[in-house]
Coordinates of C-alpha atoms in Angstrom, one line a residue:
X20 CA -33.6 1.7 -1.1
X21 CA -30.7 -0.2 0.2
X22 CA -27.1 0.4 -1.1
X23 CA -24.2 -1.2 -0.5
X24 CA -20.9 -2.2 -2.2
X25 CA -19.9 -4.6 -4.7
X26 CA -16.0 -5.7 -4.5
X27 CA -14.9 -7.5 -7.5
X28 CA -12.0 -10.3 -6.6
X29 CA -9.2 -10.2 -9.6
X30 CA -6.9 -13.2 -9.7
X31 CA -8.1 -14.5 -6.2
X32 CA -10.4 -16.3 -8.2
X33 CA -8.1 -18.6 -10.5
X34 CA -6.6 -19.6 -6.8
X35 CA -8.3 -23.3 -7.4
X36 CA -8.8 -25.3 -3.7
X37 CA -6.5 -22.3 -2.0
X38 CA -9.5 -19.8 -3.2
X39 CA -11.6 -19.7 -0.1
X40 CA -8.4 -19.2 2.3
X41 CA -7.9 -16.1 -0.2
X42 CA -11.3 -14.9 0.0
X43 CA -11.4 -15.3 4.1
X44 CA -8.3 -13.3 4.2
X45 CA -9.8 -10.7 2.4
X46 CA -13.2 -10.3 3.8
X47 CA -10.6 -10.1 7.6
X48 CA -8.7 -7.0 6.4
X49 CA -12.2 -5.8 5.0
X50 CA -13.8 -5.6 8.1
X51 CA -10.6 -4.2 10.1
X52 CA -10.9 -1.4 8.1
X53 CA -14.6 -1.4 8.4
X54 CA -14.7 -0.7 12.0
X55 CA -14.0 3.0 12.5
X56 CA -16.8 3.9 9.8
X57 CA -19.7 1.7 11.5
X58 CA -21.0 -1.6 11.3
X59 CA -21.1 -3.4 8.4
X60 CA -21.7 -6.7 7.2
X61 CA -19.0 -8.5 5.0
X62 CA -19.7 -11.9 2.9
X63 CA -18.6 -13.5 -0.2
X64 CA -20.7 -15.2 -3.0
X65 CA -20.3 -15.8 -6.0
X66 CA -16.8 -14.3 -6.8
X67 CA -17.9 -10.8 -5.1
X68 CA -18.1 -9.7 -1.9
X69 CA -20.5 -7.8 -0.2
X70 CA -20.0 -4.7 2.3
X71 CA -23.4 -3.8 3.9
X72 CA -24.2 -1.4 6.1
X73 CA -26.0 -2.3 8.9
X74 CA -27.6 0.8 10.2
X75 CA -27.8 4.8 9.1
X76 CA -25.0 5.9 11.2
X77 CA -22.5 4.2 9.2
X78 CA -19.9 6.8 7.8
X79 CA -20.1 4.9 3.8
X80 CA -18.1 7.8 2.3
X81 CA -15.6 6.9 4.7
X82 CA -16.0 3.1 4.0
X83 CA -16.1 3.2 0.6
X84 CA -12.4 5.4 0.3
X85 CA -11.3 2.3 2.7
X86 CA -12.7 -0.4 0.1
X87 CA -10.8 1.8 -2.8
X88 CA -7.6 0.9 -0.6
X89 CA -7.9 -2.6 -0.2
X90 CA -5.7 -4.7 -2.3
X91 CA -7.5 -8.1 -3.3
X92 CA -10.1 -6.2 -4.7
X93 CA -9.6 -5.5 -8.8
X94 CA -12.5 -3.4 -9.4
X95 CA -15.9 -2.2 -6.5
X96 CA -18.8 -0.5 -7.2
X97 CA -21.9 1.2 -5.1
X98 CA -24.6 -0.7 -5.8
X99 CA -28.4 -1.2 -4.8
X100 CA -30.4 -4.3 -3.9
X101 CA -33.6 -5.2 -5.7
X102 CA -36.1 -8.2 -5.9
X103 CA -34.7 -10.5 -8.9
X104 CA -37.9 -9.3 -11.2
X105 CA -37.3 -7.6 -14.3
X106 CA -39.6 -4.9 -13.3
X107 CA -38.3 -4.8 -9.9
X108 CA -35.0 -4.2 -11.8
X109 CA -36.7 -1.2 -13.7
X110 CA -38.0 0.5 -10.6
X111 CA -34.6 0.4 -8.7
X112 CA -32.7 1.4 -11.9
X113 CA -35.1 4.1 -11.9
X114 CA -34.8 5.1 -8.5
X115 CA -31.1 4.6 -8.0
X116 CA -29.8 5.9 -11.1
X117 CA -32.5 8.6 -11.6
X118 CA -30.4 11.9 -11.7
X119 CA -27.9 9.9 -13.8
X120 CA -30.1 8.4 -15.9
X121 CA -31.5 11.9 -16.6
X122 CA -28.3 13.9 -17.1
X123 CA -27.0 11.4 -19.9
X124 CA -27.5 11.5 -23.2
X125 CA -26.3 8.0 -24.6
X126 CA -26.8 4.7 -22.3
X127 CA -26.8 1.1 -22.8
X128 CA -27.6 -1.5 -20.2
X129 CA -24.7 -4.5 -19.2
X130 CA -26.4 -7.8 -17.7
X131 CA -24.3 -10.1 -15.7
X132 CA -26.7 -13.3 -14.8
X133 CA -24.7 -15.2 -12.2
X134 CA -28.1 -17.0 -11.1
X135 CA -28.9 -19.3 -14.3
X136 CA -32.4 -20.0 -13.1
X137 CA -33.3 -16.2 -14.1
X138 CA -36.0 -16.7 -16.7
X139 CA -34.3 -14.3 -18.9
X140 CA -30.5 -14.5 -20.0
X141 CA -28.1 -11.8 -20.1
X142 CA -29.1 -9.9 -23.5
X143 CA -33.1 -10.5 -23.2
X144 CA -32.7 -8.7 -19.7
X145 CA -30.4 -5.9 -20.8
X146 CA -33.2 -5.3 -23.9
X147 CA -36.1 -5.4 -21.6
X148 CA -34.5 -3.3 -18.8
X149 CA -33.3 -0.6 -21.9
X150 CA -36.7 -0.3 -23.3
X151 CA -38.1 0.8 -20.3
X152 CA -35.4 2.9 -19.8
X153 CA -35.7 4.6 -23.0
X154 CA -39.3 5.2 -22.4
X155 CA -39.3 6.4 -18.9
X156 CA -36.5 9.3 -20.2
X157 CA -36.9 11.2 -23.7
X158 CA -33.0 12.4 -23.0
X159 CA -31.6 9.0 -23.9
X160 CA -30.7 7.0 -26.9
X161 CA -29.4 3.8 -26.9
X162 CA -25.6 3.7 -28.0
X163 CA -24.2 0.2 -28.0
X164 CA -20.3 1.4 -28.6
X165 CA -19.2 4.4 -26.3
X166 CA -22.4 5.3 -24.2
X167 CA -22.0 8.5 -21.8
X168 CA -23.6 6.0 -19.3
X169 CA -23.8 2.3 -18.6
X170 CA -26.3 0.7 -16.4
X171 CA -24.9 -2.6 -14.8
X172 CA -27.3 -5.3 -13.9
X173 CA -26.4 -8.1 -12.2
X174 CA -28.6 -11.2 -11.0
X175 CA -27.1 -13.2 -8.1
X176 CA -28.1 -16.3 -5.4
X177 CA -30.1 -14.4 -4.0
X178 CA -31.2 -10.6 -4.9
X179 CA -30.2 -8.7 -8.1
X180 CA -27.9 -5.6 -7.8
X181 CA -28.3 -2.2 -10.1
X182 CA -25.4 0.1 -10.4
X183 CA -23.2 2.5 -12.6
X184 CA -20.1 3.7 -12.5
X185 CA -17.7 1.4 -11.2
X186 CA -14.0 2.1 -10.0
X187 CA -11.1 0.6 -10.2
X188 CA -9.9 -1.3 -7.2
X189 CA -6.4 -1.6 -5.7
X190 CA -6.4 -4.8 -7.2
X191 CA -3.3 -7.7 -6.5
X192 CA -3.5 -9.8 -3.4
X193 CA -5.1 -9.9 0.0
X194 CA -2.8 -8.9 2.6
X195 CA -1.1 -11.6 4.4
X196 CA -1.2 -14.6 1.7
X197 CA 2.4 -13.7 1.1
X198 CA 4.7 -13.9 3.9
X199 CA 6.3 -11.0 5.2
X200 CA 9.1 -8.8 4.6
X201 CA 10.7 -5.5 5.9
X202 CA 10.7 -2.6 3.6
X203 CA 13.7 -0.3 3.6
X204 CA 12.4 2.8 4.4
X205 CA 14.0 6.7 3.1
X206 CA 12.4 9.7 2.8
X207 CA 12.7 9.7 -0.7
X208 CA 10.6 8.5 -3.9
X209 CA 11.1 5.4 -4.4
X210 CA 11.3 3.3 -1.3
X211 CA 7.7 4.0 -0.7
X212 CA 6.5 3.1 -4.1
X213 CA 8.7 -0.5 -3.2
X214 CA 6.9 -1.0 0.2
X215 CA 3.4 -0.9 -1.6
X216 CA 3.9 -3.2 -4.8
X217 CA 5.2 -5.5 -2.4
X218 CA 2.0 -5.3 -0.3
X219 CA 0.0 -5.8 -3.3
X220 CA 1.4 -9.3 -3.7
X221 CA -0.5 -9.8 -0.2
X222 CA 3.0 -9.4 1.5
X223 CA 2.7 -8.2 5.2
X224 CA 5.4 -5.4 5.1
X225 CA 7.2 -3.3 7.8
X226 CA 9.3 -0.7 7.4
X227 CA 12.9 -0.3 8.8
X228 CA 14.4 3.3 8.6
X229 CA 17.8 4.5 9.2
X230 CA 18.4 8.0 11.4
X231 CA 21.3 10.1 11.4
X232 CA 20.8 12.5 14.0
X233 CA 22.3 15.2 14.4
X234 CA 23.1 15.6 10.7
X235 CA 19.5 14.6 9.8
X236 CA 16.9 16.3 12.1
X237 CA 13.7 15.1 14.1
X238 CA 11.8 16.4 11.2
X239 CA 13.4 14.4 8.9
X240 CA 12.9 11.7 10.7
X241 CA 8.6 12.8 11.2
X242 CA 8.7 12.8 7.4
X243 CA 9.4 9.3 7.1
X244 CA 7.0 8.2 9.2
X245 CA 4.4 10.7 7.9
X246 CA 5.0 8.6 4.6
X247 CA 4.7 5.1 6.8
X248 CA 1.4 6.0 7.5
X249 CA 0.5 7.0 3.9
X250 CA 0.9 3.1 3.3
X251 CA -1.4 2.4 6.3
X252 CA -4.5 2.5 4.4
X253 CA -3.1 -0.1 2.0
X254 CA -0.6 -2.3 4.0
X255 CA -2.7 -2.6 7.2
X256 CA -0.6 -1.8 10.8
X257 CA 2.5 -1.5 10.7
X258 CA 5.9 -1.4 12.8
X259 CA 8.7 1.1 11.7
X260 CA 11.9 0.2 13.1
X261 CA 14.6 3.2 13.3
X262 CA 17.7 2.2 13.5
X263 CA 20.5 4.9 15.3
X264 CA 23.1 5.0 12.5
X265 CA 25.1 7.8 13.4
X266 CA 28.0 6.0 14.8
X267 CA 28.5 3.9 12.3
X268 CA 28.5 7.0 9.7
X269 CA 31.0 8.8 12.3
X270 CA 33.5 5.5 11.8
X271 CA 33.3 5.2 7.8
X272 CA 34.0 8.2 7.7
X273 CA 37.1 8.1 9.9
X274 CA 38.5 4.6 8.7
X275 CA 37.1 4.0 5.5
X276 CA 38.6 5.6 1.8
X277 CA 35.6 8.0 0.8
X278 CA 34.8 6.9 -2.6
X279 CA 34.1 3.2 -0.9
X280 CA 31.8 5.1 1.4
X281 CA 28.5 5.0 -0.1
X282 CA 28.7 1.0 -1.0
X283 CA 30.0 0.4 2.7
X284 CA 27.4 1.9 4.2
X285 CA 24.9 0.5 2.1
X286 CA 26.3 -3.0 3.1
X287 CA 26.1 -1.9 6.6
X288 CA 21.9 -1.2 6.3
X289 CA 21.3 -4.3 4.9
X290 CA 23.2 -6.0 7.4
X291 CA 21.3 -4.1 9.9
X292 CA 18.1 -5.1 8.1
X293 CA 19.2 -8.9 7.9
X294 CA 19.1 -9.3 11.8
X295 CA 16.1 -7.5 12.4
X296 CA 14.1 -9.9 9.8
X297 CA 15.8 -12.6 10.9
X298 CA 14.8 -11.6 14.6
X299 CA 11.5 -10.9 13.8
X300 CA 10.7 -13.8 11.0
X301 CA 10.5 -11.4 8.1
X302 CA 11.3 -13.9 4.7
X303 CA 13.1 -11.0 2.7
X304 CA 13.8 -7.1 2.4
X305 CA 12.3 -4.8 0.2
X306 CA 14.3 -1.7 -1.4
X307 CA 13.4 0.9 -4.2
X308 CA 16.7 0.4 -6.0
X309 CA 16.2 0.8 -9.6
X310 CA 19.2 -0.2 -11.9
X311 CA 21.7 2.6 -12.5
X312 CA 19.7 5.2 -11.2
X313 CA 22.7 6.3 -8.1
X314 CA 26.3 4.7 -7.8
X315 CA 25.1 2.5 -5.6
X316 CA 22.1 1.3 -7.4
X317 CA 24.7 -0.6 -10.3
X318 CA 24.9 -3.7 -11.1
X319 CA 28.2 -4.1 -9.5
X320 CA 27.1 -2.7 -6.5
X321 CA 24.0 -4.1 -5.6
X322 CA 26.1 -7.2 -6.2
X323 CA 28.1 -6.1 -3.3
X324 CA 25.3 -5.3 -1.0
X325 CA 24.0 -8.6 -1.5
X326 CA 26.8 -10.1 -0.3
X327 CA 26.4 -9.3 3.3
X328 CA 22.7 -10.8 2.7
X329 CA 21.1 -13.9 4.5
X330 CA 17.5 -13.4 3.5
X331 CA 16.6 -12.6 0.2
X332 CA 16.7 -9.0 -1.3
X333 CA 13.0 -7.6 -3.4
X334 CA 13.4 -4.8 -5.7
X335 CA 10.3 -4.4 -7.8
X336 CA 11.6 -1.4 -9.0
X337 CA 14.8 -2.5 -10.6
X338 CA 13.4 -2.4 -14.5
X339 CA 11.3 0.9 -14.0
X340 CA 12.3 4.4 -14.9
X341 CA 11.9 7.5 -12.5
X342 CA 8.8 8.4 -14.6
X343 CA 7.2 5.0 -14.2
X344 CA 8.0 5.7 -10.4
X345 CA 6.6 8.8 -10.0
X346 CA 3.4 8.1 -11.3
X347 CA 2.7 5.2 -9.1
X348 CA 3.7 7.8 -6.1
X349 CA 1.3 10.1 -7.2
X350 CA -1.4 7.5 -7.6
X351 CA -1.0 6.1 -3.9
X352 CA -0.6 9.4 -2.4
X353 CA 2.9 9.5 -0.8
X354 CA 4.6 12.2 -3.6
X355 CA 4.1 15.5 -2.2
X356 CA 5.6 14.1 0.9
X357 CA 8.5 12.1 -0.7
X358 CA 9.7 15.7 -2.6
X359 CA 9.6 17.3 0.8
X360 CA 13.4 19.4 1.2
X361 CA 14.1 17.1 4.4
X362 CA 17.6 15.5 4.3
X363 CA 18.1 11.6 4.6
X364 CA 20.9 9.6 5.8
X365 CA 22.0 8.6 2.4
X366 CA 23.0 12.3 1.9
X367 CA 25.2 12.5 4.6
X368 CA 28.9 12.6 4.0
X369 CA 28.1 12.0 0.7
X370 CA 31.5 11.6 -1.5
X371 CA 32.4 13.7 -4.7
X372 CA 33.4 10.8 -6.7
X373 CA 32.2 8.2 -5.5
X374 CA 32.8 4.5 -7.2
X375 CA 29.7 2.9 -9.6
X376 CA 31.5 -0.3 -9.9
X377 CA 33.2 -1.4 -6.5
X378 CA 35.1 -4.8 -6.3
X379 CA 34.1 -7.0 -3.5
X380 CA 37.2 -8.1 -2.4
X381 CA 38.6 -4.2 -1.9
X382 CA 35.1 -3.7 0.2
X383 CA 36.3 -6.9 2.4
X384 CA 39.4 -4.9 2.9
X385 CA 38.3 -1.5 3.6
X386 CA 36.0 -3.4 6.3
X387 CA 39.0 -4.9 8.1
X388 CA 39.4 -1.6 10.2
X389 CA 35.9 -1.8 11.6
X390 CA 34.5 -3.4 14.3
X391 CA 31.7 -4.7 12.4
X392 CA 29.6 -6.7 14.9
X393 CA 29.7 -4.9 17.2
X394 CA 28.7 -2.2 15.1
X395 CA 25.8 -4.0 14.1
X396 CA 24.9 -5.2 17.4
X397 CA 24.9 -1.7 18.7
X398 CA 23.1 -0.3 16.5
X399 CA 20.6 -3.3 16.6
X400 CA 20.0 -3.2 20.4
X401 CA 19.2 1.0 20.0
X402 CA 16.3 0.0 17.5
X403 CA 13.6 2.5 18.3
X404 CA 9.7 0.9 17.1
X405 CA 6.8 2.8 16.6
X406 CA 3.7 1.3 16.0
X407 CA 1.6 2.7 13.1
X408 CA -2.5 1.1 13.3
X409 CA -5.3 1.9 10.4

C-alpha cells in the first residue's frame, strides 16, 4: 500500500497560458518545505499535485501539517495508489479505508474520472465500487444526501487514487507570483492577520517592526518575532527589520503638541518603512489598519499617513470588524501570542486626547521643529535584521 498526498490547485487553474509558471512556483515552495521531513517526490498532472514519499523514513505527519500550510493549494487529501481496475479500486478501498469503512454507518462513493479512456464513467464506477462496498460490510447503508462517510475515487493518467476525508487547504496563491511587500509588524492582533492575507495573494512579505527600548523591553520585542515565525510556515523565510525608534519618540514628545502625537509618529513609521522598501525593492507596505478602529486608524488620518508615502499602502483589513479578525488569528495560530501583556511602541507616550481627524497642513507644521531626515536616516542606518528560515 502506497500513500501519498493529493493537493488540489484552486484558482491556479483558471491562470490560462500563465498556469504552468503558477504550478512550478508551487511545486518550488512544496518541496522547500518538504526537505526537513524526508524525501519526497513533487509533480503535477492533471490540476493536482502529487507529494510522494520516497522511502519509510519520511516524517509524513510532519509533511502533511507542512502541505496544510501551503497557500496555492485549496483543498489536499491522503490518498492511496491503486492499479486503474475497478476491482483493483475495491481492494485498495478495502484495505485503505478498512477501519473507516467499518466504523461508519452511512457511505456513498464520489468518482472523479480525469482519464476518459476508463471503461466506466463517473456514476457506473461509483455504483460498482458501492456495491462491493456494501457487501463486503453489513454496518453500511448507502445514503446519497449526508453520508457519515464518503469514499473518493479518482481515475488519473496514470494510476487511480482512493481516499476519504479531505481537508481544507490554505488555499489563495503560490508564494512569489505576487511581488513583494513589507508588512508592518506590532505585537498586536491585527498586523499579523495583514502579513498573511497578503501572502495568500502569493505576495513575498517581510516584516518591519518598530522598538522602543527602554520603554518597551527585549521581551516585547521576542514576542514579535515569536509571532514572525508563526507566519513562517505560511509565508516561507523571512527578514524582520527592527527599526530603533526611541529617538524619534524622545523628540515628539519634546517638540511636538501631544494630541498630534499619535498621527506624527505614525507618519514617521511609514516613512521609515518607505526607504527600507524602496531600498530593498519591496512594491508596497502592508498594515492591519481597519477603519475607525483607533484615532489613527480614521479616515482622516490614514489620509495623513499616506501622505508621506512613495510606495503604495495594503490594508486588507480595512472593511473587517475585530471579530472577523480574531477568528482569522485564531485560525493561523498567532492569537495566544498577539493577547500576550507585552507593551508595543504604539503605547508609548500615548496621549489622553488624542485627535481622530488631524488636518494635513497643521501635521506639516508641527513637523517644522524636527529634523526629519535625519531622523529617518538615523534611524534607517541602525536597522537591526534577523533572518527567520522554515
Amino acid at each position: 500500500m502506497r500513500e501519498i498526498m493529493l493537493l488540489k490547485q484552486g484558482e491556479m487553474v483558471l491562470k490560462g497560458l500563465n498556469r504552468r509558471g503558477f504550478e512550478e512556483k508551487l511545486m518550488g515552495n512544496a518541496k522547500r518545505r518538504l526537505k526537513k521531513y524526508g524525501h519526497f517526490k513533487v509533480y503535477t498532472r492533471q490540476s493536482a499535485t502529487y507529494v510522494e514519499p520516497l522511502d519509510d523514513d519520511c516524517d509524513f505527519e510532519g509533511a502533511w501539517e507542512a502541505m496544510c500550510k501551503l497557500f496555492g493549494v485549496v483543498g489536499l487529501s491522503r490518498a492511496c495508489s491503486c492499479e486503474k481496475d475497478k476491482d483493483a479500486i475495491v481492494a485498495c478501498a478495502k484495505e485503505y479505508l478498512g477501519d473507516k469503512l467499518s466504523a461508519a454507518k452511512t457511505f456513498k462513493v464520489e468518482t472523479k474520472r480525469a482519464d476518459k479512456s476508463f471503461p466506466m464513467n463517473s456514476i457506473q464506477l461509483s455504483q460498482y465500487v458501492g456495491g462491493e462496498l456494501d457487501d463486503a460490510y453489513p454496518n453500511l447503508t448507502a445514503e446519497m444526501h449526508d453520508p457519515e462517510l464518503v469514499v473518493h475515487v479518482e481515475v488519473r493518467d496514470y494510476e487511480a487514487f482512493v481516499h476519504a476525508d479531505p481537508e481544507e487547504g490554505a488555499g489563495g496563491l503560490p508564494i512569489g507570483v505576487g511581488g513583494r511587500a513589507l508588512s508592518l509588524l506590532s505585537g498586536g492582533i491585527d498586523s499579523p492577520v495583514a502579513s498573511w492575507m497578503i501572502a495568500k495573494r502569493g505576495v513575498i512579505v517581510d516584516m518591519i517592526h518598530f522598538y522602543s527600548y527602554p520603554y518597551t523591553s527585549p521581551e516585547a520585542k521576542e514576542k514579535v518575532l515569536d509571532l514572525a515565525r508563526l507566519l513562517v510556515p505560511y509565508t516561507g523565510k523571512q527578514c524582520v527589520h527592527v527599526v530603533p525608534f526611541t529617538k524619534i519618540q524622545e523628540e515628539l514628545r519634546r517638540s511636538c503638541p501631544e494630541e498630534r502625537f499619535t498621527i506624527l509618529m505614525r507618519r514617521f513609521m511609514m516613512r521609515i518603512a518607505c526607504r527600507v522598501a524602496e531600498k530593498n525593492g519591496f512594491s508596497a507596505l502592508v498594515t492591519g489598519e481597519s477603519v475607525g478602529q483607533v484615532a489613527s486608524q480614521t479616515l482622516e488620518a490614514m489620509a495623513c499617513t499616506n501622505a508621506v508615502c512613495t510606495v503604495p499602502v495594503l490594508r486588507p483589513l480595512v472593511g473587517m470588524d475585530k471579530e472577523e479578525i480574531v477568528r482569522i488569528s485564531r485560525k493561523i495560530g498567532t492569537f495566544e501570542t498577539s493577547i500576550l501583556p507585552y507593551e508595543d511602541c504604539c503605547t508609548v507616550f500615548t496621549p489622553k486626547h488624542p485627535r481622530t481627524k488631524p488636518k494635513l497642513e497643521e501635521l506639516v507644521e508641527a513637523e517644522k521643529a524636527l529634523d526629519i531626515e535625519a531622523l529617518v536616516e538615523e534611524a534607517v542606518a541602525g536597522i537591526e535584521r534577523v533572518m527567520l528560515e522554515l
